[in-house]
mmCIF file of C-alpha atoms in Angstrom:
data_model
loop_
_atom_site.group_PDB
_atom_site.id
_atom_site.type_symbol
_atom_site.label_atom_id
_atom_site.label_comp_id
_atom_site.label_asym_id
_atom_site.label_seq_id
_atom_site.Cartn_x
_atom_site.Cartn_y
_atom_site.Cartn_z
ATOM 1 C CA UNK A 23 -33.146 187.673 -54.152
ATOM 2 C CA UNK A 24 -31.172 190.130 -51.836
ATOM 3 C CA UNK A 25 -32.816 190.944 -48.505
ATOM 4 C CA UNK A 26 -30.933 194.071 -47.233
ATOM 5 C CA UNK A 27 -30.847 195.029 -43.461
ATOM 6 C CA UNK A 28 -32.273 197.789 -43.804
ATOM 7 C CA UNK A 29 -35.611 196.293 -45.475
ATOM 8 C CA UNK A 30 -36.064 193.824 -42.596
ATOM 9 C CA UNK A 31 -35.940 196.822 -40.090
ATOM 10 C CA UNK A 32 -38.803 198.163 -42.119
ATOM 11 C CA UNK A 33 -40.892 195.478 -42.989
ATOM 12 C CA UNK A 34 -40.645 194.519 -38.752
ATOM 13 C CA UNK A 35 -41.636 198.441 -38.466
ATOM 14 C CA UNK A 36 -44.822 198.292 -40.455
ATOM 15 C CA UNK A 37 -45.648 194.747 -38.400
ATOM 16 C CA UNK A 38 -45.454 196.338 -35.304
ATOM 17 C CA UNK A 39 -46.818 199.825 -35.693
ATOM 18 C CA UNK A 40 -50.777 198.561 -35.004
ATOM 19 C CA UNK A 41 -49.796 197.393 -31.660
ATOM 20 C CA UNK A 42 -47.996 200.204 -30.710
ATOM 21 C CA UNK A 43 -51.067 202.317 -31.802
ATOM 22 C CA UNK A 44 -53.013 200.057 -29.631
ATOM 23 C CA UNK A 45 -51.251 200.400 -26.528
ATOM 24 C CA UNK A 46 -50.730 204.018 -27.105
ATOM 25 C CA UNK A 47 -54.672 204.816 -27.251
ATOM 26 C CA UNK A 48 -55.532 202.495 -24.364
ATOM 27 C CA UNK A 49 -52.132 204.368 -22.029
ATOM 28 C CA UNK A 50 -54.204 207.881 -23.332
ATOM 29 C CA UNK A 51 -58.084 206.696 -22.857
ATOM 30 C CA UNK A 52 -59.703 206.605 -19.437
ATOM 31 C CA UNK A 53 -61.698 203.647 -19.619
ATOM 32 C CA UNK A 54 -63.381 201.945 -16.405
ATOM 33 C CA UNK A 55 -64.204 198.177 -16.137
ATOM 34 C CA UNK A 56 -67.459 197.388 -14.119
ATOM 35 C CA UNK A 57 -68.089 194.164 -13.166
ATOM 36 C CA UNK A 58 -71.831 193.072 -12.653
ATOM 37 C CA UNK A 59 -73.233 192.155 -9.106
ATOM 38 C CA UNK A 60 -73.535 188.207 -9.758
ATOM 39 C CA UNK A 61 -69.705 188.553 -10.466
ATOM 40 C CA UNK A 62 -69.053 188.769 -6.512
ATOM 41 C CA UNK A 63 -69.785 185.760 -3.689
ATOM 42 C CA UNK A 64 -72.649 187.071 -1.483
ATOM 43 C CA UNK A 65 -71.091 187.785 2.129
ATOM 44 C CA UNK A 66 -71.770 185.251 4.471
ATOM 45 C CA UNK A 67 -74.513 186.919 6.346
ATOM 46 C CA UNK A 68 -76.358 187.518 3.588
ATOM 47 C CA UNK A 69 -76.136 183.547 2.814
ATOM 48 C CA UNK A 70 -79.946 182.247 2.831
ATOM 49 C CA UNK A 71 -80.419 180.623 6.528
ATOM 50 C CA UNK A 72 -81.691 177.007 6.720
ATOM 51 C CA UNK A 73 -85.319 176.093 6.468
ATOM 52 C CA UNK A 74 -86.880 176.647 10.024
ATOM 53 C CA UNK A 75 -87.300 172.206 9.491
ATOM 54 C CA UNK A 76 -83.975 171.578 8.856
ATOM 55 C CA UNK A 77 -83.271 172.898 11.852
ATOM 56 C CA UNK A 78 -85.846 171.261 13.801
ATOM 57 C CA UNK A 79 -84.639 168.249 12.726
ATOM 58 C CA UNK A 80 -81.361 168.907 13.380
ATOM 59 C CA UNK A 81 -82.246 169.989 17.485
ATOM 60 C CA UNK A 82 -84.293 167.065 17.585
ATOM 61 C CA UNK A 83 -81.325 164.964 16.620
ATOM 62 C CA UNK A 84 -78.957 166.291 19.100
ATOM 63 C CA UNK A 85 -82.038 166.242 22.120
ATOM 64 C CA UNK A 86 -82.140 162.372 20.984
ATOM 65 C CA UNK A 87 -78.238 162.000 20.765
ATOM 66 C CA UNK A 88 -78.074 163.367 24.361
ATOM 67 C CA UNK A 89 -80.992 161.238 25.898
ATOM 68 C CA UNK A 90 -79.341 158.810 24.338
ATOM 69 C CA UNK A 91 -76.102 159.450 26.532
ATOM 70 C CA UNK A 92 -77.573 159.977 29.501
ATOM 71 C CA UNK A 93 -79.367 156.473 29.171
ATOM 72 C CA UNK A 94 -76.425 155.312 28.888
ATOM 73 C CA UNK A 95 -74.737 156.863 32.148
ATOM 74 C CA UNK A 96 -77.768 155.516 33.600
ATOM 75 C CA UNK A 97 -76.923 151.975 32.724
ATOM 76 C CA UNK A 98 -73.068 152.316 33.103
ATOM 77 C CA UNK A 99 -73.841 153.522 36.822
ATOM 78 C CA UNK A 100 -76.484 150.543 37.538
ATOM 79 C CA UNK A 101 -73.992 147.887 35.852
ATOM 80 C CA UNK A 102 -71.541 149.107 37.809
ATOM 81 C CA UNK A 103 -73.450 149.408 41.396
ATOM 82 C CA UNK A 104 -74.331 145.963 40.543
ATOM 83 C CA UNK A 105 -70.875 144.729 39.899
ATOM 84 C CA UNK A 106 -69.881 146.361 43.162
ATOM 85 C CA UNK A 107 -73.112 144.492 45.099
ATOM 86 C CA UNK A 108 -72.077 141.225 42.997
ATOM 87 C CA UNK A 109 -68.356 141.144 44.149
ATOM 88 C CA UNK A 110 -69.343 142.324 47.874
ATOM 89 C CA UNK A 111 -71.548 139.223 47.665
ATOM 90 C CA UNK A 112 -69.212 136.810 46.062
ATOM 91 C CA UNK A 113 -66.821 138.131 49.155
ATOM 92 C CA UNK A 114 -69.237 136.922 51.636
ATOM 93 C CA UNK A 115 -69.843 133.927 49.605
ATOM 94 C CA UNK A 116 -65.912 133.188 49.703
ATOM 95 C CA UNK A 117 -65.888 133.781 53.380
ATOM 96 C CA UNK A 118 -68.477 131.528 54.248
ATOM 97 C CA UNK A 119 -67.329 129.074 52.419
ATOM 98 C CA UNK A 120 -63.540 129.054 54.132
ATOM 99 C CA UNK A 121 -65.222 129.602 57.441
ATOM 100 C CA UNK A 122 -67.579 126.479 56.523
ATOM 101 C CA UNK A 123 -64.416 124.674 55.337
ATOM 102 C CA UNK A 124 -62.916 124.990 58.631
ATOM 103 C CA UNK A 125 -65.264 123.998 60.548
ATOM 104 C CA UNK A 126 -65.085 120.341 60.601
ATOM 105 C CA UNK A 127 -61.066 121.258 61.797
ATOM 106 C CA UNK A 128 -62.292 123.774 64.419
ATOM 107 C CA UNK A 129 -64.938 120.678 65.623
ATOM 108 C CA UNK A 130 -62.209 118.521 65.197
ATOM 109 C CA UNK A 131 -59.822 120.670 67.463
ATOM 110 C CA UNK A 132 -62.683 121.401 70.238
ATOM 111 C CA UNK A 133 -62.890 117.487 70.993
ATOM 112 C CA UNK A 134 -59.349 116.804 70.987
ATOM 113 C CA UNK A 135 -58.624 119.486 73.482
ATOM 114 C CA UNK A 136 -61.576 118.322 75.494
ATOM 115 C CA UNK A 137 -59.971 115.084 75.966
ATOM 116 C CA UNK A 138 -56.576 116.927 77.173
ATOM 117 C CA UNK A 139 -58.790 118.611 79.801
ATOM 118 C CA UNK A 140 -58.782 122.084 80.932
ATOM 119 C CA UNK A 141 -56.528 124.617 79.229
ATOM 120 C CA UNK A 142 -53.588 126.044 81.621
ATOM 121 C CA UNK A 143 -51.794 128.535 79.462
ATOM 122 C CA UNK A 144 -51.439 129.672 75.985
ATOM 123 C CA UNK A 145 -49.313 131.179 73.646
ATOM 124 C CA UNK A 146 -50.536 132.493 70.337
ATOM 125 C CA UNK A 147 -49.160 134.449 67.469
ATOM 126 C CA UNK A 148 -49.091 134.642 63.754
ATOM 127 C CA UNK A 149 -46.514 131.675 63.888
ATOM 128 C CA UNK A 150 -48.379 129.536 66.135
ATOM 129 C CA UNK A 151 -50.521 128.208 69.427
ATOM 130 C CA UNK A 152 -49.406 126.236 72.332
ATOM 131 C CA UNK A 153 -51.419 124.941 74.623
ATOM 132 C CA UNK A 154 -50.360 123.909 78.016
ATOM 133 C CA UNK A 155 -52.543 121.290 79.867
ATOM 134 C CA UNK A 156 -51.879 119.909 83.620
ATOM 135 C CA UNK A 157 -52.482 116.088 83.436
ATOM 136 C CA UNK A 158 -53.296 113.760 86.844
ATOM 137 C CA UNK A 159 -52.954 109.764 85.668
ATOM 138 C CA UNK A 160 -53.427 106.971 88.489
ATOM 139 C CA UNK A 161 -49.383 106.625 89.037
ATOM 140 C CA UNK A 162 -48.057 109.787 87.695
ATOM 141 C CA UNK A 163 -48.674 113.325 86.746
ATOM 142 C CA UNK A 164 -48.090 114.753 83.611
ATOM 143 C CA UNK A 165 -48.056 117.624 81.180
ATOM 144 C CA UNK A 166 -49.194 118.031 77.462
ATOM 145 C CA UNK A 167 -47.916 120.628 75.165
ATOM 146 C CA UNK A 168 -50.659 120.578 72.254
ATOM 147 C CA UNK A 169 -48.929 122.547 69.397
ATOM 148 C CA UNK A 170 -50.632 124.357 65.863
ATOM 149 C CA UNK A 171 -47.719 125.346 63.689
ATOM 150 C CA UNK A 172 -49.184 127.914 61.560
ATOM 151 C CA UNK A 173 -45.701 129.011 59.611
ATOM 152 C CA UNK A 174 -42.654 127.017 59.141
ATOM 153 C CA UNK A 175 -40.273 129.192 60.934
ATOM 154 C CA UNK A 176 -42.265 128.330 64.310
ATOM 155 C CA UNK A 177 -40.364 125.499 65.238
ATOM 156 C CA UNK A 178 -36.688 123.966 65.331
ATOM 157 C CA UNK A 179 -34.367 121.690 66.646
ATOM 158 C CA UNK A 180 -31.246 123.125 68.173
ATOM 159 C CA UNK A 181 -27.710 121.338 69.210
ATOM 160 C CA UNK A 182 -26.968 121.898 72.503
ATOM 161 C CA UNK A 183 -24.066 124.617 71.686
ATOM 162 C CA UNK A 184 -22.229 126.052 68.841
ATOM 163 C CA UNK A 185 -20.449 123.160 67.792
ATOM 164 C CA UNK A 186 -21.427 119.284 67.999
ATOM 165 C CA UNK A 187 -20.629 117.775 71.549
ATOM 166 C CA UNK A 188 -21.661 120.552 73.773
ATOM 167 C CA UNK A 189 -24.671 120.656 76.167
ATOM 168 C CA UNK A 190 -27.111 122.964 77.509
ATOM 169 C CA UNK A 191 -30.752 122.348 79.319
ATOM 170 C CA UNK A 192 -33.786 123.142 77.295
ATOM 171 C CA UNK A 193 -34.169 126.259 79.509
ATOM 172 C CA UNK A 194 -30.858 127.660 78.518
ATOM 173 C CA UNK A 195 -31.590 126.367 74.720
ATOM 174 C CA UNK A 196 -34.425 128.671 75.099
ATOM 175 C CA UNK A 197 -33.358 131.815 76.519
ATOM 176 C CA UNK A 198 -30.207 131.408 73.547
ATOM 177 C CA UNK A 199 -32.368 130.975 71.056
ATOM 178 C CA UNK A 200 -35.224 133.416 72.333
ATOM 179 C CA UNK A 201 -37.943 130.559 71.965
ATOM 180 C CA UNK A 202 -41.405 130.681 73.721
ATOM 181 C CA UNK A 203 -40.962 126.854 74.251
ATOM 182 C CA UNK A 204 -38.835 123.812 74.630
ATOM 183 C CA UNK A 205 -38.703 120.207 74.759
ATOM 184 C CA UNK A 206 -35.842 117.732 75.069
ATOM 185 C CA UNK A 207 -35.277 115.705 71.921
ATOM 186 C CA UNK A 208 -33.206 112.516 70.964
ATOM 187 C CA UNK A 209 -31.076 110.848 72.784
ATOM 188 C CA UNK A 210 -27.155 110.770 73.391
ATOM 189 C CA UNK A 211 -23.997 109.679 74.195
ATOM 190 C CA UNK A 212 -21.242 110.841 76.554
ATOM 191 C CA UNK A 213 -17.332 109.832 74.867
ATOM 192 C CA UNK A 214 -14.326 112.539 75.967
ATOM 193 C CA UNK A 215 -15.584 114.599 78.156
ATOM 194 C CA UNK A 216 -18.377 116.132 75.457
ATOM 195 C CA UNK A 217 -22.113 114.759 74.949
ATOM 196 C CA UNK A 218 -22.810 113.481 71.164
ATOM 197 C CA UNK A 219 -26.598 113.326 70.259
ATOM 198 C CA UNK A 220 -27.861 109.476 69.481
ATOM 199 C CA UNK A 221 -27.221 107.984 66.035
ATOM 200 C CA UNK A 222 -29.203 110.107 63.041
ATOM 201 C CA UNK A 223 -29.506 114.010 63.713
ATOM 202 C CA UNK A 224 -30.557 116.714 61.356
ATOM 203 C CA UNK A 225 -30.452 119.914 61.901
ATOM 204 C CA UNK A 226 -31.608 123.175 59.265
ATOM 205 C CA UNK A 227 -31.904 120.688 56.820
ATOM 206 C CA UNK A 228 -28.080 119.011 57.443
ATOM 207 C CA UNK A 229 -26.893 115.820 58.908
ATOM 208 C CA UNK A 230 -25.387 116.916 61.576
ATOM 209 C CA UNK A 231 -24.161 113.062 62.201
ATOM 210 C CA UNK A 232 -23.437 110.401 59.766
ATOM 211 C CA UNK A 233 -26.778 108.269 58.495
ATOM 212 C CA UNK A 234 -26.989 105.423 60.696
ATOM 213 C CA UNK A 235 -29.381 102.961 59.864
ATOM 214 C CA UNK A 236 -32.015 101.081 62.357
ATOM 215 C CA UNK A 237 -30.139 99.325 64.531
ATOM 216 C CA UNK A 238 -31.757 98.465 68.182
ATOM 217 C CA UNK A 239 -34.992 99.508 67.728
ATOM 218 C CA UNK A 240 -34.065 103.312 66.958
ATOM 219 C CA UNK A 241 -36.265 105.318 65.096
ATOM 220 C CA UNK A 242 -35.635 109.184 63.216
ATOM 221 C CA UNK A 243 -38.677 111.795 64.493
ATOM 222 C CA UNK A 244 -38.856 115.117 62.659
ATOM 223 C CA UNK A 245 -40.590 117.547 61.029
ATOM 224 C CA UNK A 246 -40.436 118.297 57.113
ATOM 225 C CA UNK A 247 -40.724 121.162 55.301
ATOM 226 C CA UNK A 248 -44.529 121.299 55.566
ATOM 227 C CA UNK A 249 -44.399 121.076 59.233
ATOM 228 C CA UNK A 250 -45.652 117.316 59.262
ATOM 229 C CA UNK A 251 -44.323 114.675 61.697
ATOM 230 C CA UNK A 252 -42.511 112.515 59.753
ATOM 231 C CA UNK A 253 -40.730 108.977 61.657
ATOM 232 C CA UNK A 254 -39.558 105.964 61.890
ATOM 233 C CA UNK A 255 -36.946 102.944 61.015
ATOM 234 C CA UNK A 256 -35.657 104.418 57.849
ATOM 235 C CA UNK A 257 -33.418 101.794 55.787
ATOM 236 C CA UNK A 258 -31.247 104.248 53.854
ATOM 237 C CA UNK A 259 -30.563 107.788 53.595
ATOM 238 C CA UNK A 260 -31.936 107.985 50.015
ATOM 239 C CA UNK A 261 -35.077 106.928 51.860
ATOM 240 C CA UNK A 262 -35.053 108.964 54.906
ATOM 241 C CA UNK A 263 -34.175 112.588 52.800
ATOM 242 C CA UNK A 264 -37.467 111.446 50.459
ATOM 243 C CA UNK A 265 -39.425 112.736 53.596
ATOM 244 C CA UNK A 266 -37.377 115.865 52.823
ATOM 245 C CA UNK A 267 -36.634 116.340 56.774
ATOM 246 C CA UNK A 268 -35.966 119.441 58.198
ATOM 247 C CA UNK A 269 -34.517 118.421 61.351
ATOM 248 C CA UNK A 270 -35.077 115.498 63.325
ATOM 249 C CA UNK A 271 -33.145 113.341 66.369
ATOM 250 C CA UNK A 272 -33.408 109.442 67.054
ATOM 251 C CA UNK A 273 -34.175 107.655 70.078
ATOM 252 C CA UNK A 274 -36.477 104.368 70.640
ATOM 253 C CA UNK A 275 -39.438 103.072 70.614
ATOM 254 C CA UNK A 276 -41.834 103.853 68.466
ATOM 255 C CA UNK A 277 -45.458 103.533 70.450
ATOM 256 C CA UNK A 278 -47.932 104.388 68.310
ATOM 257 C CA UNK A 279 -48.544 103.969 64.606
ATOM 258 C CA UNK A 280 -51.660 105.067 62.649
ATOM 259 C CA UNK A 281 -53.103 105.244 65.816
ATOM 260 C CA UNK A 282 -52.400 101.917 66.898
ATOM 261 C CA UNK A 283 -49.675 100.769 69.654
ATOM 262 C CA UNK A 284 -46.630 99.307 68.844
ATOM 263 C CA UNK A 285 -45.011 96.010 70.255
ATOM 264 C CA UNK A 286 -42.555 97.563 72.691
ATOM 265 C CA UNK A 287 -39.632 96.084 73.419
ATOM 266 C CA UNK A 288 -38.668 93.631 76.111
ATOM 267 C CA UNK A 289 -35.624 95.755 77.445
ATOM 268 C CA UNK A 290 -37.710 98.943 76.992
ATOM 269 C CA UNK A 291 -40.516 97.555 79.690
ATOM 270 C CA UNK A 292 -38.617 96.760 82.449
ATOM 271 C CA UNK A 293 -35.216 98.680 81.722
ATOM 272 C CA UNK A 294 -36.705 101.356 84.032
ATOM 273 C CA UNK A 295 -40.185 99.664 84.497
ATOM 274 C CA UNK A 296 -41.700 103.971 85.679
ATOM 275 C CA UNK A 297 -39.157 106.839 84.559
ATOM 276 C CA UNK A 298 -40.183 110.598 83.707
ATOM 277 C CA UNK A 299 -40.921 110.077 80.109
ATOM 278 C CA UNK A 300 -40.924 112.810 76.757
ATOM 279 C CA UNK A 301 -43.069 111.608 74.184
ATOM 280 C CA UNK A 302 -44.120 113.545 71.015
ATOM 281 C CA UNK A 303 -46.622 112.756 68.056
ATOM 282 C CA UNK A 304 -49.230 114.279 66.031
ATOM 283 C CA UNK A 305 -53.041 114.490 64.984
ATOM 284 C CA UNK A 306 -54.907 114.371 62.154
ATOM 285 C CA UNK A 307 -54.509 118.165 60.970
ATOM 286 C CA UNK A 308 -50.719 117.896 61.519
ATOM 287 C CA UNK A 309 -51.100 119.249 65.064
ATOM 288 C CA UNK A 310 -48.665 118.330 67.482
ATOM 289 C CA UNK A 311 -48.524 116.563 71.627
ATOM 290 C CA UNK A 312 -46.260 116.522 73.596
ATOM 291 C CA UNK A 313 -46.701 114.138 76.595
ATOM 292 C CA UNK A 314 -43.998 114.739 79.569
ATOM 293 C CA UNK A 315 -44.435 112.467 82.909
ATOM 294 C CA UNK A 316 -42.961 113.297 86.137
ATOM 295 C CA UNK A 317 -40.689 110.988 88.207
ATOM 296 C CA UNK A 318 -38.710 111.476 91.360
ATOM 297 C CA UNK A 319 -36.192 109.302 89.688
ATOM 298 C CA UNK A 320 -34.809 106.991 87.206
ATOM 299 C CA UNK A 321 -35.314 103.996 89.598
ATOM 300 C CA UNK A 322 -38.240 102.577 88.060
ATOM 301 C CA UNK A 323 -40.066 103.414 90.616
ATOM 302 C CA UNK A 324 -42.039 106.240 89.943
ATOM 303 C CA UNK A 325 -43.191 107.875 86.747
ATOM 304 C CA UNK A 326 -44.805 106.334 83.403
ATOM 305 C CA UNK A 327 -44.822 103.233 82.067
ATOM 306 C CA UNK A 328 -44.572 103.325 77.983
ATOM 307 C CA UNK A 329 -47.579 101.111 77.782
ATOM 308 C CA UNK A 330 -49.238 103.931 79.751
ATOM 309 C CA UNK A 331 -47.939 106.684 77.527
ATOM 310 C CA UNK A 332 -49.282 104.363 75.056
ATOM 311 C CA UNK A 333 -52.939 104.541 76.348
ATOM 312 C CA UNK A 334 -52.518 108.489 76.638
ATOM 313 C CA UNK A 335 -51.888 108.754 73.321
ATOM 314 C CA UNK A 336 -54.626 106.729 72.074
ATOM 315 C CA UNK A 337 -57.260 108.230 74.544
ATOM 316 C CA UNK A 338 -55.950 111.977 73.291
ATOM 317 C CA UNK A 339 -56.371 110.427 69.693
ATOM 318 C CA UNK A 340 -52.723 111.099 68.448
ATOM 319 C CA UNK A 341 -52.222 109.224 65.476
ATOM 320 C CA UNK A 342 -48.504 108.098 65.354
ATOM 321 C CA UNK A 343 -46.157 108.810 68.614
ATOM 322 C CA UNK A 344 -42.429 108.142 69.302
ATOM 323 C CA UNK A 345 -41.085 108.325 72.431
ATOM 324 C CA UNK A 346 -38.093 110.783 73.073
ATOM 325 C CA UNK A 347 -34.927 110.656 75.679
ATOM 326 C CA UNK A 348 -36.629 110.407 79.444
ATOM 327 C CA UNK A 349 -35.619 110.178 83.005
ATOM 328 C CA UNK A 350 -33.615 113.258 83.977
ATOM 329 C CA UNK A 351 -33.777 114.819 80.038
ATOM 330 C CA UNK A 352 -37.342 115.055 80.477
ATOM 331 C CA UNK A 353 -37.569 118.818 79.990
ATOM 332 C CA UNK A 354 -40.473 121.360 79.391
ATOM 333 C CA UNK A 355 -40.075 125.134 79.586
ATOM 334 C CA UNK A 356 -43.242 127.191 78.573
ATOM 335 C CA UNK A 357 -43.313 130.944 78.789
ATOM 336 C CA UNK A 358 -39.645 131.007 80.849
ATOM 337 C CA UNK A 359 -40.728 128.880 82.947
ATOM 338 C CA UNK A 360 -39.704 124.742 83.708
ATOM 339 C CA UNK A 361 -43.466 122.970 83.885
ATOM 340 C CA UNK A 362 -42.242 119.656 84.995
ATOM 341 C CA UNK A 363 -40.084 118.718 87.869
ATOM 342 C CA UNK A 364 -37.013 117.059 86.200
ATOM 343 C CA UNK A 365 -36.052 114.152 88.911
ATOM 344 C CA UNK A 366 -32.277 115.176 89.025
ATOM 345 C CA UNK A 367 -33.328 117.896 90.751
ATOM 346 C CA UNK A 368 -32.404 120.401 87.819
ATOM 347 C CA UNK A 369 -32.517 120.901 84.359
ATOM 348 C CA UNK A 370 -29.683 117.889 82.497
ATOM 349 C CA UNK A 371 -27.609 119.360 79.769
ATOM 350 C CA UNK A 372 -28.288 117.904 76.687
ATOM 351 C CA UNK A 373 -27.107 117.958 73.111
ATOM 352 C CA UNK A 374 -30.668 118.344 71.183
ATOM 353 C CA UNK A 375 -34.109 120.498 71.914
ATOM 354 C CA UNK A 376 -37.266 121.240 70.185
ATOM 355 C CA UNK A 377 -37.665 125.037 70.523
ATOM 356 C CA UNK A 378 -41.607 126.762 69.400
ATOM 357 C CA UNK A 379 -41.071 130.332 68.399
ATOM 358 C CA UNK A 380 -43.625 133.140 68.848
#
């Protein structure tokens, strides 16, 4: 069967001729759409309102919700006036507590500067406080030097120069170093022409001299690094930097040991019988004494005995005490100003001093 072109065009022709009536009639008509009224959303004012309950309900709910938070404030404020009144409390609590901790040391301080006597001066600052007291013995008079360290830069040791082998009196150690304090220290020797501090010396921490050990009754006498007394014959230097020392000089005897006197030597109680004397030792709350006795000379005439620096000690209630370099060394500047009268007639140069700092 042959199709021809031309019956394809018309058989497509007939197809398409309803539609095109269609769309001719509806481009020619004038016909409206109307849509009905439940077609459209109702405008939002129109909406229908909320039962007159619901919202009731709903103020109650927000009158409860805001009670609610203002209950709360309420407690938040209380809680927290009470955790102020708590800690405030607590504070007081704390304080009474130190201050009722330190009592028994404040008691304990009252009766051992009671036994010293009256107080003649003092010096007192955030680093420490000295106390000066006069002291009149049967055969001699005497000064004591009662010392609280309260930080460890209060008090030092210093050579008597720059350099090992020079000299200088306390006074001078004092005014260089711009102490409040001084006392002489260890002892020393004089060899060519310069003046060499006795056996073991330490200074900041360093041996300024060689470890020596005990050798004719000598004894070390320091402080460590918590400001405690430390002294004694010390075998070895292994045994010696145990006490950790932070300076120290050597000299002999020792007098007094856990509060009880020490065998002193032959030599060292007739060899002067009476000379000014230095002594230094400590209490039970690490505070320190210094004893210094007057004598017109080195004779042995005049001045302390070391069995009588003994008894001072133990009447004062100093628990360990060593005696230092006497005689003419016997320094004590307090305030600028020399306290005892050193029986050369002046101030000695020597090669070690304890300086107190303000």
């Amino acid at each position: 069967m042959n199709i021809t072109v031309k019956a394809l065009n018309r058989t497509a022709l007939l197809a398409c001729a309803p539609f095109l009536g269609i769309m001719i009639w509806l481009l020619l008509s004038d016909i409206v759409i109307q849509l009905s009224a439940e077609a459209f959303p109702k405008p939002i004012t129109e909406q229908t309102r909320l039962p007159e309950s619901d919202i009731k309900h709903a103020a109650a709910g927000l009158d409860l919700a805001q009670e609610t938070a203002s209950q709360t404030r309420e407690s938040i404020q209380r809680q927290l006036k009470l955790y102020k009144e708590t800690n405030a409390d607590m504070a007081k609590i704390s304080s009474m507590a130190a201050s009722q901790a330190m009592r028994p040391l404040q008691i304990y301080d009252r009766n051992i500067t009671s036994k010293l006597g009256k107080v003649a001066g003092t010096i007192e600052s955030d680093k420490l406080r000295a106390q000066l007291f006069y002291i009149k013995a049967e055969n001699f008079s005497a000064y004591a030097l009662k010392v609280k360290l309260k930080s460890k830069d209060a008090m030092t040791m210093s050579l008597g120069g720059e350099e090992l082998g020079q000299a200088e009196t306390t006074l001078a150690a004092v005014n260089r170093h711009g102490a409040v304090a001084g006392i002489n220290a260890g002892g020393f020797a004089d060899g060519r022409g310069k003046r060499y501090p006795l056996s073991t010396t330490i200074v900041d921490g360093d041996y300024v001299t060689s470890f020596e050990p005990p050798r004719a009754d000598l004894f070390f006498v320091g402080l460590n690094e918590q400001n405690e007394l430390i002294g004694g014959k010390f075998a070895s230097k292994q045994q010696l930097d145990a006490k950790k020392p932070k300076f120290g000089a050597s000299f002999v005897p020792v007098l007094l040991r856990g509060g009880s006197p020490q065998p002193i030597p032959a030599k060292w109680q007739t060899s002067p019988k009476r000379a000014p004397r230095t002594v230094i030792a400590n209490f039970k709350d690490d505070q320190l004494l210094f004893l210094v006795a007057d004598g017109y000379n080195e004779s042995g005439s005049s001045g302390a005995t070391l069995g009588e620096m003994q008894l001072l000690l133990q009447r004062y209630g100093a628990v360990d005490g060593y005696n230092l370099d006497g005689g003419g060394s016997s320094s004590l500047i307090f305030n600028g100003r020399v306290i005892n009268k050193p029986s050369d007639g002046q101030l000695r140069k020597l090669p070690t001093h304890f300086l107190l700092f303000k």
